[in-house]
Coordinates of C-alpha atoms in Angstrom, one line a residue:
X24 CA 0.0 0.0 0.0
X25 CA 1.1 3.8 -1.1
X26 CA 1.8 5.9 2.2
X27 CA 0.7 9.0 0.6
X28 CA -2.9 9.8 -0.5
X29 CA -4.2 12.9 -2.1
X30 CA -7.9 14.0 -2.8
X31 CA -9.9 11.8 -5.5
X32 CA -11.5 15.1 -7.6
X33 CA -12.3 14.8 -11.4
X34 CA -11.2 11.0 -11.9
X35 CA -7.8 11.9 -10.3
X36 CA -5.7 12.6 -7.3
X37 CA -5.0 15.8 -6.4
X38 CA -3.5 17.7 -3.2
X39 CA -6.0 19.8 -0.6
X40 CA -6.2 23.5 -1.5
X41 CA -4.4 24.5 1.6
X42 CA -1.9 21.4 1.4
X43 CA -2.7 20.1 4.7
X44 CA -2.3 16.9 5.6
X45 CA -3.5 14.1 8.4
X46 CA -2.0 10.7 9.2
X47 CA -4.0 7.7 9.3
X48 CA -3.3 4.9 12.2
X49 CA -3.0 1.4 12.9
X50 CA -4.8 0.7 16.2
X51 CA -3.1 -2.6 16.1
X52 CA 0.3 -0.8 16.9
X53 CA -0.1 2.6 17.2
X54 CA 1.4 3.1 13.8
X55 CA 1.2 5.4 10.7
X56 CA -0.2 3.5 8.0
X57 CA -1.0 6.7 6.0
X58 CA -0.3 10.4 5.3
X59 CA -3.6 12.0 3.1
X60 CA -4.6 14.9 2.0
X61 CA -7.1 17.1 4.5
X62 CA -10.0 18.5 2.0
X63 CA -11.5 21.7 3.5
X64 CA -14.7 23.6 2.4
X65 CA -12.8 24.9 -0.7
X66 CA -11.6 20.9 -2.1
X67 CA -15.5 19.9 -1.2
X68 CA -17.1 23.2 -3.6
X69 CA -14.1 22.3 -6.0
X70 CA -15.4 18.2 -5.9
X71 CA -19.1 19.7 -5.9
X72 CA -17.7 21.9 -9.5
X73 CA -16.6 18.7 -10.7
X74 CA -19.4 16.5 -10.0
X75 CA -22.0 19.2 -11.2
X76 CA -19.6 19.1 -14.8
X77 CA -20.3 15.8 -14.8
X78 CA -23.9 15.2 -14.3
X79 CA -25.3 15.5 -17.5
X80 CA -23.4 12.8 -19.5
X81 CA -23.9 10.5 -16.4
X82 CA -27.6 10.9 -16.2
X83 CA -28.1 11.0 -20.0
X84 CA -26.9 7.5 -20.4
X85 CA -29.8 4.9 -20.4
X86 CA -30.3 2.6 -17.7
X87 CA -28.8 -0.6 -19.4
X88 CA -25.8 1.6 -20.0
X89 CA -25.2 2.9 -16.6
X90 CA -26.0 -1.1 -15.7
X91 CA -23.1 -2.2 -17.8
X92 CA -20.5 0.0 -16.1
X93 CA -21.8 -1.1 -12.4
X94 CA -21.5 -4.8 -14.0
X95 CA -17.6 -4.0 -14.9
X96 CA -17.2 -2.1 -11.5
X97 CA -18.6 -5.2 -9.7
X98 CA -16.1 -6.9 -11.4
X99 CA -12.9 -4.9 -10.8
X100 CA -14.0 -5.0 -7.4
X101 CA -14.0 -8.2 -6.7
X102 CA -10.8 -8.6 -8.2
X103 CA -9.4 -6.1 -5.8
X104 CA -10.9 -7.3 -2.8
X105 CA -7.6 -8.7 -0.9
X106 CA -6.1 -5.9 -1.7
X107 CA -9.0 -3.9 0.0
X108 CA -9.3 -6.3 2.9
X109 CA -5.8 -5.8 3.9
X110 CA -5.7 -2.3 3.6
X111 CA -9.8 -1.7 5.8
X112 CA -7.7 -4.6 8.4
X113 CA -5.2 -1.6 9.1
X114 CA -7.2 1.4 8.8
X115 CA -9.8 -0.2 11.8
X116 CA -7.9 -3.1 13.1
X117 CA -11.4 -5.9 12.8
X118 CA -10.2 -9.2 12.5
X119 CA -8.8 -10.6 9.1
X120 CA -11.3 -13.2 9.4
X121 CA -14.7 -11.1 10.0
X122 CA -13.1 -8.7 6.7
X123 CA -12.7 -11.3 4.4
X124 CA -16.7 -12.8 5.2
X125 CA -17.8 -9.3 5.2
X126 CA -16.1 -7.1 1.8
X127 CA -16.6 -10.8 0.0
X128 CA -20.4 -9.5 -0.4
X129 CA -19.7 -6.0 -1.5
X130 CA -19.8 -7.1 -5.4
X131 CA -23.4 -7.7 -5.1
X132 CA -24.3 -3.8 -4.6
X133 CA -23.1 -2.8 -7.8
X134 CA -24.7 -6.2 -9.2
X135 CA -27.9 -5.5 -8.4
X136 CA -28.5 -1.7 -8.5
X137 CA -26.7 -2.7 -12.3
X138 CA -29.7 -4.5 -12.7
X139 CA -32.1 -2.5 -10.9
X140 CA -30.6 0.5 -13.2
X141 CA -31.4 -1.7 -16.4
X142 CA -35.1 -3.0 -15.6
X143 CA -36.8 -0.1 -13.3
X144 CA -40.3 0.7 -15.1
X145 CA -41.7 3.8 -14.9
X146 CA -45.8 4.1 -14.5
X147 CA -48.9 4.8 -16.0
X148 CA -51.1 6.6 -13.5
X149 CA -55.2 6.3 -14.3
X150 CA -56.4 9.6 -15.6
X151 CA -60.2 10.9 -16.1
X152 CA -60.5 11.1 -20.0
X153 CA -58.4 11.1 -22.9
X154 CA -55.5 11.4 -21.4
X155 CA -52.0 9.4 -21.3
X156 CA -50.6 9.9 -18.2
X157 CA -46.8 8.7 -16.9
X158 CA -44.3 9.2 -14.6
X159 CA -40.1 9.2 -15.4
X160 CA -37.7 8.9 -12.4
X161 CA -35.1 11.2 -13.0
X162 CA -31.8 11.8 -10.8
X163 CA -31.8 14.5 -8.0
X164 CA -27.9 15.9 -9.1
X165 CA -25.2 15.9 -7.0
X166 CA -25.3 13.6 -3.7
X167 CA -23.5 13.6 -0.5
X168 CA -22.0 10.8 1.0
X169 CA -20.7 11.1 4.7
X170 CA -19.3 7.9 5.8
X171 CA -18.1 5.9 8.9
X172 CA -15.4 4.4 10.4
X173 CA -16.7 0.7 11.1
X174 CA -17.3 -0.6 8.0
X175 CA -15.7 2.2 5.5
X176 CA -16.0 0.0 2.5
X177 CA -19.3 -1.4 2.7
X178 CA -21.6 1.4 4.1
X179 CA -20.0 3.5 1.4
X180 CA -21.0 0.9 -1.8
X181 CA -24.7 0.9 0.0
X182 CA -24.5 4.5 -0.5
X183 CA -22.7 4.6 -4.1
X184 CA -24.3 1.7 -6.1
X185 CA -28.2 3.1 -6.1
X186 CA -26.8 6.8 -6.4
X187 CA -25.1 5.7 -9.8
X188 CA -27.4 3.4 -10.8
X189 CA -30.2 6.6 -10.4
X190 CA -27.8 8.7 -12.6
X191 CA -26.6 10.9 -10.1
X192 CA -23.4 12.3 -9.2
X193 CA -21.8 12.4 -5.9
X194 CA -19.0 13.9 -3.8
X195 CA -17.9 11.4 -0.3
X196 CA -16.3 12.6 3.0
X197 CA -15.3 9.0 4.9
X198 CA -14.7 9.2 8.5
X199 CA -10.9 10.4 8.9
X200 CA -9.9 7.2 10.5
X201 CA -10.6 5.4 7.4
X202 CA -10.5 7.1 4.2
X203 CA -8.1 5.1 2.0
X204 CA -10.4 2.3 0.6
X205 CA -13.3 5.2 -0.4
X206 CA -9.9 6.6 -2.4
X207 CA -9.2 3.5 -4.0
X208 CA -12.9 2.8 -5.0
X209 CA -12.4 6.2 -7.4
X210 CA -9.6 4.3 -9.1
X211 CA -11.9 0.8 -9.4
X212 CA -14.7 3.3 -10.7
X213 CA -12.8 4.7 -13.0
X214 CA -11.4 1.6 -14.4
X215 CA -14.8 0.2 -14.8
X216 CA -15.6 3.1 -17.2
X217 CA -17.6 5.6 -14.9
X218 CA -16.7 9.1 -16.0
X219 CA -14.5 11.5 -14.5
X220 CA -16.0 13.4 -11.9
X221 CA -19.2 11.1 -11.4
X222 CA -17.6 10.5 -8.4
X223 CA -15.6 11.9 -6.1
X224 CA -13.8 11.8 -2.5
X225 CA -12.6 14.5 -0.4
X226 CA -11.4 12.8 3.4
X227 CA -11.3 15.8 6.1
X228 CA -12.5 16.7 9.2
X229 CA -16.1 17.0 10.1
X230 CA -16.0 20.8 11.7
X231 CA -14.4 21.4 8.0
X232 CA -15.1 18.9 5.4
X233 CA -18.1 17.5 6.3
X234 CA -19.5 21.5 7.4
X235 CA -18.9 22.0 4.1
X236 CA -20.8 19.1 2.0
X237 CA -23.6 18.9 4.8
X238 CA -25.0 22.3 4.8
X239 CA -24.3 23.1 0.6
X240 CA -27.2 23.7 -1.0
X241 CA -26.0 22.5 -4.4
X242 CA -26.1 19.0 -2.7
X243 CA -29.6 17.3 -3.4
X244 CA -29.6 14.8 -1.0
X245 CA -27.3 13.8 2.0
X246 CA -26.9 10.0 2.7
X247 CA -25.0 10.1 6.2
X248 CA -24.2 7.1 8.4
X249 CA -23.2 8.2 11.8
X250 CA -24.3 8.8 15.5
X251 CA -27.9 10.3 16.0
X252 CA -26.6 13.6 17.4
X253 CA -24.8 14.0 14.1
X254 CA -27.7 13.0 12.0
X255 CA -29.9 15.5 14.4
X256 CA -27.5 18.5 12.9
X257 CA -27.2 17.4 9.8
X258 CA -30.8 16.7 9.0
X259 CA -31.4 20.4 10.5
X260 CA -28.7 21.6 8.0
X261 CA -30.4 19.9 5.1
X262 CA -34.1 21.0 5.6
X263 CA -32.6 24.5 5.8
X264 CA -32.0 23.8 1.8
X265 CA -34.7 21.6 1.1
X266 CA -32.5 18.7 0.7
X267 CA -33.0 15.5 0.8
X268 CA -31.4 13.1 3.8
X269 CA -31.5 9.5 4.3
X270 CA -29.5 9.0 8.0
X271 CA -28.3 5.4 9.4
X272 CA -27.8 6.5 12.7
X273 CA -27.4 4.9 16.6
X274 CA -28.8 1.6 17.6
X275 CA -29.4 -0.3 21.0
X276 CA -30.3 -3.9 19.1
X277 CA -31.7 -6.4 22.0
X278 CA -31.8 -10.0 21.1
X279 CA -34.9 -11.6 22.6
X280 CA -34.3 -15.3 23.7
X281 CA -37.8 -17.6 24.3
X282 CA -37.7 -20.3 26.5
X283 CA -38.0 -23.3 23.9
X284 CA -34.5 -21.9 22.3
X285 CA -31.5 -24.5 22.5
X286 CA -29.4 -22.6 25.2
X287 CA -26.2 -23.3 23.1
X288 CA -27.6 -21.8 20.2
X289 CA -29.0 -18.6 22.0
X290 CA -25.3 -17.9 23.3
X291 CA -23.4 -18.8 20.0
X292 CA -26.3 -15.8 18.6
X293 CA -25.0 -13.7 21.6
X294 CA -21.5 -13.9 21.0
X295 CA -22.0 -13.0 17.3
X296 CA -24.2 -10.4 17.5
X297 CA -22.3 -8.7 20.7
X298 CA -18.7 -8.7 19.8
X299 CA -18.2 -8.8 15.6
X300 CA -16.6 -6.2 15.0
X301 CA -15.5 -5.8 18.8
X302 CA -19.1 -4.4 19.2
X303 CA -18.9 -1.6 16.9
X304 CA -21.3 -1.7 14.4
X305 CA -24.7 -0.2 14.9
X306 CA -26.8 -3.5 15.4
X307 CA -24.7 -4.5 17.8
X308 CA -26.4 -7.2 20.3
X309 CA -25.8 -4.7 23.2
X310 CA -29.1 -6.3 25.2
X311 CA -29.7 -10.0 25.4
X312 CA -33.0 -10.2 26.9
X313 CA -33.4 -13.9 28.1
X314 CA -37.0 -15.9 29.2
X315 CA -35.5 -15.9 33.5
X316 CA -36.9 -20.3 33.1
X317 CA -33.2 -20.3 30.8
X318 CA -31.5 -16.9 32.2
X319 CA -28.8 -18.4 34.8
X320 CA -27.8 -21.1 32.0
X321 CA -27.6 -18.8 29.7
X322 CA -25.5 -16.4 31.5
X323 CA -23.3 -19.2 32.9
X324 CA -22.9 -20.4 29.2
X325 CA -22.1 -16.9 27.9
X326 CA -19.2 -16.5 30.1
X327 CA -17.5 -19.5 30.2
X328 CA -17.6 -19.1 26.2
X329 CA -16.9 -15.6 25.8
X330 CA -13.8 -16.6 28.0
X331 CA -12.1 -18.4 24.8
X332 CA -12.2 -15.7 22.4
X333 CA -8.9 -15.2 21.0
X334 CA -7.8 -11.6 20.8
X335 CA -5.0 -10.8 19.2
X336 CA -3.1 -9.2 15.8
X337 CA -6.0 -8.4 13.5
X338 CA -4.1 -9.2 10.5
X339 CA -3.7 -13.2 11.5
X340 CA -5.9 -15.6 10.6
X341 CA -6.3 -17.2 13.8
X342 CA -7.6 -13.9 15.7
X343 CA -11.0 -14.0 16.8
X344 CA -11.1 -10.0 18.2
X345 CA -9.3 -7.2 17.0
X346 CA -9.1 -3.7 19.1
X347 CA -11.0 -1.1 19.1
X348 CA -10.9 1.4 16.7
X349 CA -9.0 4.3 18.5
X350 CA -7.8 5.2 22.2
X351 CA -11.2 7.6 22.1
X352 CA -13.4 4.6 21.7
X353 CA -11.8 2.4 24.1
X354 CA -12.4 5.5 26.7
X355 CA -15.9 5.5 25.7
X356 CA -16.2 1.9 26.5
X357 CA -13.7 2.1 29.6
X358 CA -16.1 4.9 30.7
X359 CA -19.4 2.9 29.9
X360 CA -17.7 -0.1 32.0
X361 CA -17.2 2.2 35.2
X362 CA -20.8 3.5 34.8
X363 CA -22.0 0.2 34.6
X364 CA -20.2 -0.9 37.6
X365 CA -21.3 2.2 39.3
X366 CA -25.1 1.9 38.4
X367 CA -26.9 0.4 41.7
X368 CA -27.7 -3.4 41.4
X369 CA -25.5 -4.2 38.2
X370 CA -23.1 -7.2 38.1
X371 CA -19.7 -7.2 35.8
X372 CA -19.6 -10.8 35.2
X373 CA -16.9 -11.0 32.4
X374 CA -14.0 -8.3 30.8
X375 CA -14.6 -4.6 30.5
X376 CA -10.4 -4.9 31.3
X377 CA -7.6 -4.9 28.7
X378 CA -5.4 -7.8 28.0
X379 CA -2.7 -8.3 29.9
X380 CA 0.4 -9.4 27.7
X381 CA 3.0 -7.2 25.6
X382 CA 1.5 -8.2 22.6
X383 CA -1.7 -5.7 23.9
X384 CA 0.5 -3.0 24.7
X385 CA 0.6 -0.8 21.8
X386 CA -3.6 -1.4 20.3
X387 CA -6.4 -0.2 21.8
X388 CA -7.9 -3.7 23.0
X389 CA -10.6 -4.7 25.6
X390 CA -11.9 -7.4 26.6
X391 CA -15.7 -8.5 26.0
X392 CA -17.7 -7.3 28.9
X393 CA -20.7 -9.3 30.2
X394 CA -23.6 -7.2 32.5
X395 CA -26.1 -8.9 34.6
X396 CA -28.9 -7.9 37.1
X397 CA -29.3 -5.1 34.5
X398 CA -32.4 -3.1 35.1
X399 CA -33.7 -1.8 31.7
X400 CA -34.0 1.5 32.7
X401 CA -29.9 1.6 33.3
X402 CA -28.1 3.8 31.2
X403 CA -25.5 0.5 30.2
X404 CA -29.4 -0.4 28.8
X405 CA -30.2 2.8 27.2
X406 CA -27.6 4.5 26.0
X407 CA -25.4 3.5 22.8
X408 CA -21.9 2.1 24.2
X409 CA -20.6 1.3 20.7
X410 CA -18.6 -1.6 21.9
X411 CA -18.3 -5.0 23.0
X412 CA -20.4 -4.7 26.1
X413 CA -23.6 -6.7 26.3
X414 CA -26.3 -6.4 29.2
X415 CA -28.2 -9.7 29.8
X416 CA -31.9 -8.7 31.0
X417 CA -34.5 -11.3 32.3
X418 CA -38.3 -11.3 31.3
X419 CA -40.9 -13.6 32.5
X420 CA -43.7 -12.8 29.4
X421 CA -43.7 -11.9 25.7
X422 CA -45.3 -8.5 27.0
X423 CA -42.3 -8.1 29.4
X424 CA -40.0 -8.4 26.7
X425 CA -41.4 -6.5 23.5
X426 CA -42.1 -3.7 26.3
X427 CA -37.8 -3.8 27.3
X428 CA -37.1 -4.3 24.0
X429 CA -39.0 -1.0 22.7
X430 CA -38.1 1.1 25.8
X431 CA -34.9 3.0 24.2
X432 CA -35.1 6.0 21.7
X433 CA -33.6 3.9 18.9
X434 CA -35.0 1.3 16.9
X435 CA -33.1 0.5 14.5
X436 CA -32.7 -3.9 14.9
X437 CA -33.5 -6.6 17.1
X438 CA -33.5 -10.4 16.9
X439 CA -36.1 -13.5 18.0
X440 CA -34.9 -16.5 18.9
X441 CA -38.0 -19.1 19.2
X442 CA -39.2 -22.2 17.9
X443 CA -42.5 -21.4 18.2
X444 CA -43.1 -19.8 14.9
X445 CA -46.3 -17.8 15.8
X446 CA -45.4 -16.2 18.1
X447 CA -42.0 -14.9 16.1
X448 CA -44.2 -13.2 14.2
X449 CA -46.4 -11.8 17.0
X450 CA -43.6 -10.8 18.4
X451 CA -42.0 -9.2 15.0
X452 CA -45.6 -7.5 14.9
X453 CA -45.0 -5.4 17.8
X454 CA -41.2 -4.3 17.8
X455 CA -40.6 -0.9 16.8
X456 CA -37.5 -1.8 14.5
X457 CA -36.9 -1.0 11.4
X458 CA -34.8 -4.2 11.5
X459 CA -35.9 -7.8 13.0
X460 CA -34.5 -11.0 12.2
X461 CA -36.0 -14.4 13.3
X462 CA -33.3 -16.9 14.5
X463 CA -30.6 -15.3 13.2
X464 CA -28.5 -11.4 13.4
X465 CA -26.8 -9.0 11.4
X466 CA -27.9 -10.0 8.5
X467 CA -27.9 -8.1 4.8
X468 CA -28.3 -8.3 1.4
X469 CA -28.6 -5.6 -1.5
X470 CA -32.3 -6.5 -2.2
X471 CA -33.4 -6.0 1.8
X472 CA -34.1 -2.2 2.8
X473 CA -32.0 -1.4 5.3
X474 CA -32.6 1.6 8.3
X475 CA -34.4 2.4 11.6
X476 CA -37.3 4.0 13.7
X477 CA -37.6 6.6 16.3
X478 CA -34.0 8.0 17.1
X479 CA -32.2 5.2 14.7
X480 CA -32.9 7.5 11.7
X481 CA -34.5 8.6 8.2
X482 CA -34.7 6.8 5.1
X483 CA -33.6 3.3 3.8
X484 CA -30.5 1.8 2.5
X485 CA -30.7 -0.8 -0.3
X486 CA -33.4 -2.4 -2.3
X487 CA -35.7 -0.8 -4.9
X488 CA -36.4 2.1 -2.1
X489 CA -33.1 3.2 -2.0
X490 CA -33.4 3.5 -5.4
X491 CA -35.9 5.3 -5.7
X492 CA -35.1 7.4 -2.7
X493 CA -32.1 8.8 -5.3
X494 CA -34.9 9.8 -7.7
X495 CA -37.7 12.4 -8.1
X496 CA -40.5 11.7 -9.8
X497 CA -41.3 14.1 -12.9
X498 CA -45.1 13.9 -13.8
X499 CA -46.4 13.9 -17.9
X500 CA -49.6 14.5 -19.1
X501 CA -50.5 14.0 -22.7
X502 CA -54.2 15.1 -24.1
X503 CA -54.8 12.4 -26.7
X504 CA -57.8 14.6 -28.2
X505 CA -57.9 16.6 -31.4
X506 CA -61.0 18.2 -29.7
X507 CA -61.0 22.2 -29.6
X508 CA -61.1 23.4 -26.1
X509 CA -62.0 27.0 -25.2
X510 CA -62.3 27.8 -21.6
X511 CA -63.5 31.7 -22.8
X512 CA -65.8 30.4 -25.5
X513 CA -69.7 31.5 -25.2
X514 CA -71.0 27.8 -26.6
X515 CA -73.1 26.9 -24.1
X516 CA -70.9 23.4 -23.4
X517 CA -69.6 22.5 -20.0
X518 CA -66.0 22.9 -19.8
X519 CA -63.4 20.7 -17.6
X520 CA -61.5 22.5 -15.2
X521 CA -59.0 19.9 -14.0

């Protein structure tokens, strides 16, 4: 990998305006992986200049041909992809093995919003009279991605595949702990034959950068993946423009656990849910809310298992945990940990400590933290920890636990774990989660709209919604008649007015 990257404006690199840079670390070591280019409000209207240039041959191209491109970028992709696991393994330090599963998929984005680009019909509205009436989908313009850290690669291709495959054009800030693999994605874009300036990157600083792109009102829509606080501003910046927003924002995912669940199986689910991605990702299984008949088993089971998980370098196979992202997130966890402790009637039954050894030194590792005798109105139960930290809660009724499981501001996941399969669905009925999987967690696919209720956010990410979402709908009516029509005329004949 290159140590120095530069802006990606206009299908090439360039240097920032002001010729400021940042560094990029390894929180495996501590070390500089990466020197790039800090883009400023200036580089984000100068990417903005670009992508407006660029617009019209983008959107002018049919569907099939924009479908074609996003086959070939699908493609180059996936030709790329150890290349772009190794590199996202540095930048965030998530374990080799959890990378590999997980940017493995990211070809399918461009493969279906290729086809979704090539098939979309548009409609043919009823209409009083003789009348043809239809609707086109056209692109909004220029877009605005603003990315995370977690998964750079992959909440980024969510954002990018329906935004091409509308016809729009876009400009990206990533998070500045992990910019380089949005970089390289201009190169694998470009290569695939998207044109110059169709899309564009400029990695900064949010009080700068992201300023910038959030609150332009050349920007038609803003697709931002972030904490709800940010999405809170940002949303308030866009409806002073009349922009569009779609916002992924915070999660407090609780996995419900019935009775008639195999106890092995509802702590393998645990495990996966609360610690992929050492807990950072916003579906993290940060509640397990287990039937009390099962809850001692359970939490005897969960420890004794989450004992054996082998942290360690992020780049070998072998490692089952890699650190956390950056000495400020283990704080926040460290922090969350005391509070926890702290918080009257709350047991620590596992981690929330680092790992001793020298190998643990120099990264930013913590152990897996178990809670227990959580009450649900703790804030280790409320509020988003953004970490390997999981509170086990204990209901007696399904009332008990859809009423724990809806009682934060977010709702962005949760899982079921029963056999009974009415009541899965009973259950489903009543969560207020834009997300809920049955028997299993953290699932996705390109096809499956993706996004939250109440304090979890706006909009959806993938299927023909997130299309759509990167459309507006342009309205024609044709009168088929050769009939005179005279609104003014003294004939004595009743005239239509709408």
């Amino acid at each position: 990998m290159k140590k120095n990257w530069d802006l990606f404006i206009d299908g090439g690199y360039r240097p920032a305006i002001s010729g400021k840079r940042f560094t990029v670390e390894n929180p495996w070591n501590g070390e500089t992986i990466a020197s790039v280019a800090e883009g400023e409000a200036a580089d984000i209207e100068a990417a903005i200049d670009a992508a407006e240039r660029a617009f019209g041959g983008w959107s002018s191209l049919s569907g099939a041909e924009r479908g074609d491109i996003m086959h070939r970028a699908a493609d180059h992709l996936k030709k790329r992809l150890p290349e772009l696991v190794t590199i996202e393994i540095d930048q965030i330090g998530r374990a080799r093995r959890e990378m590999t599963a997980q940017m493995a998929r990211l070809p399918e984005w461009f493969s279906y919003f290729a086809a979704v680009a090539r098939t979309h019909e548009d409609t043919a509205p009823p209409f009083a009279g003789d009348y043809l009436n239809y609707t086109k989908r056209v692109p909004l313009g220029v877009v605005g991605h603003v990315t995370p850290w977690n998964h750079p690669l992959l909440i980024l291709t969510k954002k990018v595949a329906p935004s091409l495959a509308a016809g729009n054009t876009m400009v990206v800030k990533p998070s500045e702990l992990a910019p380089i693999t949005s970089l390289l994605l201009g190169e694998i874009l470009k290569e695939a034959g998207v044109p110059d300036g169709v899309y564009n990157v400029v990695p900064g600083f949010g009080a700068t950068a992201g300023a910038a792109l959030t609150t332009s009102a050349r920007v038609r829509k803003l697709d931002l993946t972030g904490g709800t606080e940010t999405g809170k501003r940002v949303a308030a910046a866009a409806g002073a423009n009349l922009v569009k927003i779609a916002a992924e924002l915070g999660g407090k995912a609780a996995l419900i656990a019935f009775e008639d669940m195999n106890i092995e199986r509802v702590v393998a689910a645990t495990l996966f849910a609360s610690f992929i991605a050492t807990g950072q990702t916003c579906v993290q299984g940060s509640r397990l809310l287990v039937h009390r008949s099962i809850h001692d088993e359970v939490v005897k089971r969960l420890v004794e298992r989450v004992a054996h998980i082998r942290l360690g370098a992020p780049q070998d196979e072998a490692t089952q945990l890699g650190p956390m992202v950056s000495q400020r997130q283990r704080d926040t966890v460290e922090r969350y940990v005391r509070i926890g402790v702290e918080e009257d009637g709350a047991t620590l039954a596992y981690g929330g400590t680092r790992p001793d050894g020298d190998a643990f030194d120099k990264g930013y590792f913590i152990k897996p933290a178990i809670f227990i005798n959580v009450r649900p109105d703790m804030r280790i139960a409320q509020e988003e920890i953004f970490g390997p930290v999981v509170c086990v809660i204990p209901f007696d009724s399904e009332e008990e636990a859809i009423s724990i499981a809806n009682g934060t501001e977010f709702g962005l996941a949760t899982s079921i774990w029963t056999r009974d399969i009415a009541r899965a669905h009973r259950v489903a009925h009543k969560l207020l989660s834009g997300i809920t999987w049955i028997n299993d967690h953290h699932r996705i696919d390109p096809a499956s709209p993706w996004g939250g209720f109440k304090m979890s956010g706006l909009g959806r990410e993938n299927g023909l919604v997130a299309y759509e979402e990167y459309t507006q709908i342009q309205n024609i009516i044709v009168n088929l008649s050769d009939t005179e029509f005279d609104w003014y005329a003294d004939d004595g004949q009743p005239k239509r007015y709408s």
